[in-house]
Short mmCIF file of C-alpha atoms in Angstrom, two decimals:
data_model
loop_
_atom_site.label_atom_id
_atom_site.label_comp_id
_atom_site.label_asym_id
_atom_site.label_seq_id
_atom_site.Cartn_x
_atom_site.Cartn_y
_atom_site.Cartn_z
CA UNK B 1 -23.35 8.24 13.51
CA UNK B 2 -23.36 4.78 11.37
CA UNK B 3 -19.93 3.35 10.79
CA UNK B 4 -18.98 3.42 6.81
CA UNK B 5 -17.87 0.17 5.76
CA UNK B 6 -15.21 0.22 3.93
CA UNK B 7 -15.14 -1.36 0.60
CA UNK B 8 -11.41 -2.36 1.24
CA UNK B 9 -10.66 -6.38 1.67
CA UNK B 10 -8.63 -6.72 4.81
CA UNK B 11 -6.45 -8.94 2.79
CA UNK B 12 -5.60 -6.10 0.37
CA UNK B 13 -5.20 -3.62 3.17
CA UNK B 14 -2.62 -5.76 4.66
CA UNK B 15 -1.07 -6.78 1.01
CA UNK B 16 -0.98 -3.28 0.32
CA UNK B 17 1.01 -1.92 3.59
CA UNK B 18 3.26 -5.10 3.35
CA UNK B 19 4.03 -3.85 -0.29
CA UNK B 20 5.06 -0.62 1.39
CA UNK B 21 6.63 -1.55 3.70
CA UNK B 22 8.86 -4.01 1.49
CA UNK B 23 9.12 -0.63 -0.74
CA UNK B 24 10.85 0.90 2.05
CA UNK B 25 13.03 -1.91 3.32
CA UNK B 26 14.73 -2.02 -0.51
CA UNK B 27 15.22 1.68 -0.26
CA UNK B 28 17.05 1.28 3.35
CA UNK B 29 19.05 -2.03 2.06
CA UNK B 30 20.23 0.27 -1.15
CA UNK B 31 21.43 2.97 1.53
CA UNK B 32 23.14 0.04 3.54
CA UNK B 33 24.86 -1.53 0.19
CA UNK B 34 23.19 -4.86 0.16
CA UNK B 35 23.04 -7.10 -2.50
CA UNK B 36 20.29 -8.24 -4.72
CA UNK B 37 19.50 -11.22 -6.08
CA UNK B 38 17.10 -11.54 -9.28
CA UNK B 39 16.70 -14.71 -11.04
CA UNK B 40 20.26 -16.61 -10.74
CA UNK B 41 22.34 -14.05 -10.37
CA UNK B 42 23.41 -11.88 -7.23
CA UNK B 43 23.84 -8.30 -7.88
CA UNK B 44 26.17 -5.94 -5.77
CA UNK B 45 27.45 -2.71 -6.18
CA UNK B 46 25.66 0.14 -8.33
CA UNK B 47 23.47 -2.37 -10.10
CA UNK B 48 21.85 -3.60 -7.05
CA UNK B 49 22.02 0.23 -5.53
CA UNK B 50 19.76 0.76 -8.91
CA UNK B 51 17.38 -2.07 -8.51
CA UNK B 52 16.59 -1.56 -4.82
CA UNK B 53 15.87 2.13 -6.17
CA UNK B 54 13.79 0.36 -8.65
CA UNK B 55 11.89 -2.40 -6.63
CA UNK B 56 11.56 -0.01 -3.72
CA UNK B 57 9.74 2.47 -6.04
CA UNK B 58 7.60 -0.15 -8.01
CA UNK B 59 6.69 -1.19 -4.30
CA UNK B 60 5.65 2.11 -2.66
CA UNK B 61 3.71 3.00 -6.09
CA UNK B 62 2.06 -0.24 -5.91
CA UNK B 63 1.09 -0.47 -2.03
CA UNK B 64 -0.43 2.62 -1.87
CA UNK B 65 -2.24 2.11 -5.24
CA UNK B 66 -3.69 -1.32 -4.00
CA UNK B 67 -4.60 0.87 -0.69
CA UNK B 68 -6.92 3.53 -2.98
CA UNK B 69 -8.31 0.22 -5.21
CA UNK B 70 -6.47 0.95 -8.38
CA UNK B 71 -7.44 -1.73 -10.53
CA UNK B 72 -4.03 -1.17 -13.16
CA UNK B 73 -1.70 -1.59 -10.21
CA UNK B 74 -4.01 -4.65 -8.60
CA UNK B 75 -2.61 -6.53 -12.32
CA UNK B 76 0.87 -4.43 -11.34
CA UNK B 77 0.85 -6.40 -7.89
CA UNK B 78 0.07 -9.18 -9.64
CA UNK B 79 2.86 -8.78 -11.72
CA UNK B 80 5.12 -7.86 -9.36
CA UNK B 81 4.39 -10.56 -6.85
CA UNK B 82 4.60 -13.40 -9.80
CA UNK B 83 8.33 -12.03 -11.01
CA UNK B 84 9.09 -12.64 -6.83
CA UNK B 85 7.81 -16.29 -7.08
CA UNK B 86 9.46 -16.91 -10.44
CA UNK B 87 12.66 -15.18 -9.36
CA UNK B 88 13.09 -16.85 -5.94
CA UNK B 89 12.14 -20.84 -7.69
CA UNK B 90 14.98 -19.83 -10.35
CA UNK B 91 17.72 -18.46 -8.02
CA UNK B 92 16.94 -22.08 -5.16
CA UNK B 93 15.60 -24.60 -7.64
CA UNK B 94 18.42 -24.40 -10.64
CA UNK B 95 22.14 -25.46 -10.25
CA UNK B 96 24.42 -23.91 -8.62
CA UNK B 97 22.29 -22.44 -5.79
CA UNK B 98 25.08 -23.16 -3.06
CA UNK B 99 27.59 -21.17 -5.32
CA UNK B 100 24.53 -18.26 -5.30
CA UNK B 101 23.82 -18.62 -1.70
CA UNK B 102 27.84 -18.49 -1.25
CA UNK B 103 28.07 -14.94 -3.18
CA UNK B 104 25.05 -13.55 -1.26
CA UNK B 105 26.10 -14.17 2.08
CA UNK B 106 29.41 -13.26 1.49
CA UNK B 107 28.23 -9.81 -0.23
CA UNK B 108 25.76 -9.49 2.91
CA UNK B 109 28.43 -9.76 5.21
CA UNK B 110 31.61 -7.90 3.71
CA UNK B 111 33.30 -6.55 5.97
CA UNK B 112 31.42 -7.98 9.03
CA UNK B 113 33.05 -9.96 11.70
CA UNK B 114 29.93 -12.43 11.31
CA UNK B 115 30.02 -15.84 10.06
CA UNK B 116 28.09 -16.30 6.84
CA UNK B 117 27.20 -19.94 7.54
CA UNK B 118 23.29 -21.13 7.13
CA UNK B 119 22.39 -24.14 8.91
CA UNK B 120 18.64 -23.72 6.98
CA UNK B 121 18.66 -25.60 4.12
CA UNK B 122 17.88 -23.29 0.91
CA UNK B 123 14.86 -25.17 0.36
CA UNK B 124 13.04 -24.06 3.61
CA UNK B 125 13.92 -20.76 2.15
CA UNK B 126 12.12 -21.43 -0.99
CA UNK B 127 9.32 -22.20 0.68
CA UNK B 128 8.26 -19.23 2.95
CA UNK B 129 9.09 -17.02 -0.39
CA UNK B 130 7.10 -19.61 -2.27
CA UNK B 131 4.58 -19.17 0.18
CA UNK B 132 5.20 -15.24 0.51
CA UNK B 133 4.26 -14.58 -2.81
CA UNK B 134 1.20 -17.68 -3.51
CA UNK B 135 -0.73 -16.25 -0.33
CA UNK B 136 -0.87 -12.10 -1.93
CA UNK B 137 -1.34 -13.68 -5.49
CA UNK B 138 -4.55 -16.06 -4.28
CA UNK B 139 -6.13 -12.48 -2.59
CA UNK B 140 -4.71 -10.15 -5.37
CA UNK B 141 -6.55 -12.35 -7.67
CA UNK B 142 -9.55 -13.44 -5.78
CA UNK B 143 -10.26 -10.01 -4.64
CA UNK B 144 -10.90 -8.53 -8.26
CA UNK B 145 -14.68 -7.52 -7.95
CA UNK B 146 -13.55 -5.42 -5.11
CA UNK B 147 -11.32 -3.07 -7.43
CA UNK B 148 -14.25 -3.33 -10.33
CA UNK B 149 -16.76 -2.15 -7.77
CA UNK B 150 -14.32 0.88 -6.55
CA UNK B 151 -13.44 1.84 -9.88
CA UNK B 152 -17.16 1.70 -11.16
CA UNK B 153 -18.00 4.18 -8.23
CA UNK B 154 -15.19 6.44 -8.45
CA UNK B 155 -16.70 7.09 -12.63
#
């Protein structure tokens, strides 16, 4: 027997079960009544229980789309990876991000016995989420004729 090569990037294979598995982790944070943070603002209660419904969702759909070469959801990773990047720069780059950081840790940890104290400055933080999102968008990107070739054999 001759070993079928897959037509699959690694890089997509891993983008794509790292999008599920990210799917999954906002599903279990919703159940556990953490907050979420888009842009500048820090969301709690049954907002954020709604948009870890949401992201979790958008994330399962769109890892196991990228997983069967779907080019729509490829431009939905895209998407979804670039709103991450843009989100994360607003909510450590613009004023006020100790006050933000404050109300996050201190929704994180209500009614813990833990201290809520960081010694990481927020802008390491910025940077592996900078860097969490640039690395998926280069191979999301990069990786295009590999979705054009799937979809033109799947016609």
């Amino acid at each position: 027997a001759v070993p079928v090569e897959s037509v699959r990037p690694l890089s997509i294979s891993i983008i794509g079960w790292w999008t599920i598995i990210c799917g999954l982790i906002a599903v279990l944070s919703m159940l556990q009544g953490w907050p979420v943070v888009v842009f500048a603002w820090v969301l709690t209660g049954p907002s954020a229980v709604v948009l870890h419904l949401l992201f979790g969702s958008v994330g399962l759909y769109t890892g196991y789309g990228l997983l069967r070469l779907k080019p729509p959801v490829r431009v939905l990773a895209i998407w979804l990876y670039g709103f991450g990047g843009v989100s994360s720069t607003m909510f450590y780059g613009i004023p006020g991000r100790d006050r933000r950081l404050a109300a996050f840790r201190s929704a994180l940890f209500v009614g813990s016995h833990r201290t809520s104290s960081s010694h990481i400055p927020a802008l390491v933080y910025l940077l592996i989420t900078l860097i969490m999102t640039a690395v998926p968008l280069y191979f999301l990107i990069t990786t295009k004729p590999a979705f054009d070739r799937a979809n033109a054999g799947s016609q």
